[in-house]
Amino acid sequence: MQEGNYWVLGYFFRYFSYSFFLKTLRWTYFWRSKVC
């Protein structure tokens, strides 16, 4: 049961980091296109 909870936490953490990375990438691309 404990391992299952850890797996779910890891999955959510991975999804959150992935979405955050995509959001940051989109924002950097947007700012770069705006500045240039």
CSV table of C-alpha atoms in Angstrom, one decimal:
chain,number,residue,atom,x,y,z
A,1,MET,CA,0.0,0.0,0.0
A,2,GLN,CA,2.8,2.4,0.9
A,3,GLU,CA,4.6,1.7,-2.4
A,4,GLY,CA,1.3,2.4,-4.3
A,5,ASN,CA,1.0,5.8,-2.6
A,6,TYR,CA,4.6,6.6,-3.5
A,7,TRP,CA,4.0,5.6,-7.1
A,8,VAL,CA,1.0,7.8,-7.4
A,9,LEU,CA,2.9,10.7,-5.8
A,10,GLY,CA,5.8,10.2,-8.3
A,11,TYR,CA,3.3,10.1,-11.2
A,12,PHE,CA,1.6,13.3,-10.2
A,13,PHE,CA,5.0,15.0,-9.5
A,14,ARG,CA,6.2,13.9,-13.0
A,15,TYR,CA,3.1,15.2,-14.7
A,16,PHE,CA,3.3,18.5,-12.8
A,17,SER,CA,7.0,19.0,-13.7
A,18,TYR,CA,6.3,18.1,-17.3
A,19,SER,CA,3.4,20.6,-17.6
A,20,PHE,CA,5.4,23.2,-15.8
A,21,PHE,CA,8.3,22.6,-18.2
A,22,LEU,CA,6.0,22.9,-21.2
A,23,LYS,CA,4.5,26.1,-19.8
A,24,THR,CA,8.0,27.6,-19.2
A,25,LEU,CA,9.1,26.7,-22.7
A,26,ARG,CA,6.0,28.3,-24.2
A,27,TRP,CA,6.5,31.5,-22.1
A,28,THR,CA,10.2,31.7,-23.1
A,29,TYR,CA,9.3,31.2,-26.8
A,30,PHE,CA,6.6,33.8,-26.5
A,31,TRP,CA,8.9,36.4,-24.8
A,32,ARG,CA,11.6,35.7,-27.3
A,33,SER,CA,9.3,36.3,-30.3
A,34,LYS,CA,8.0,39.4,-28.6
A,35,VAL,CA,11.4,40.9,-28.0
A,36,CYS,CA,12.8,40.1,-31.5
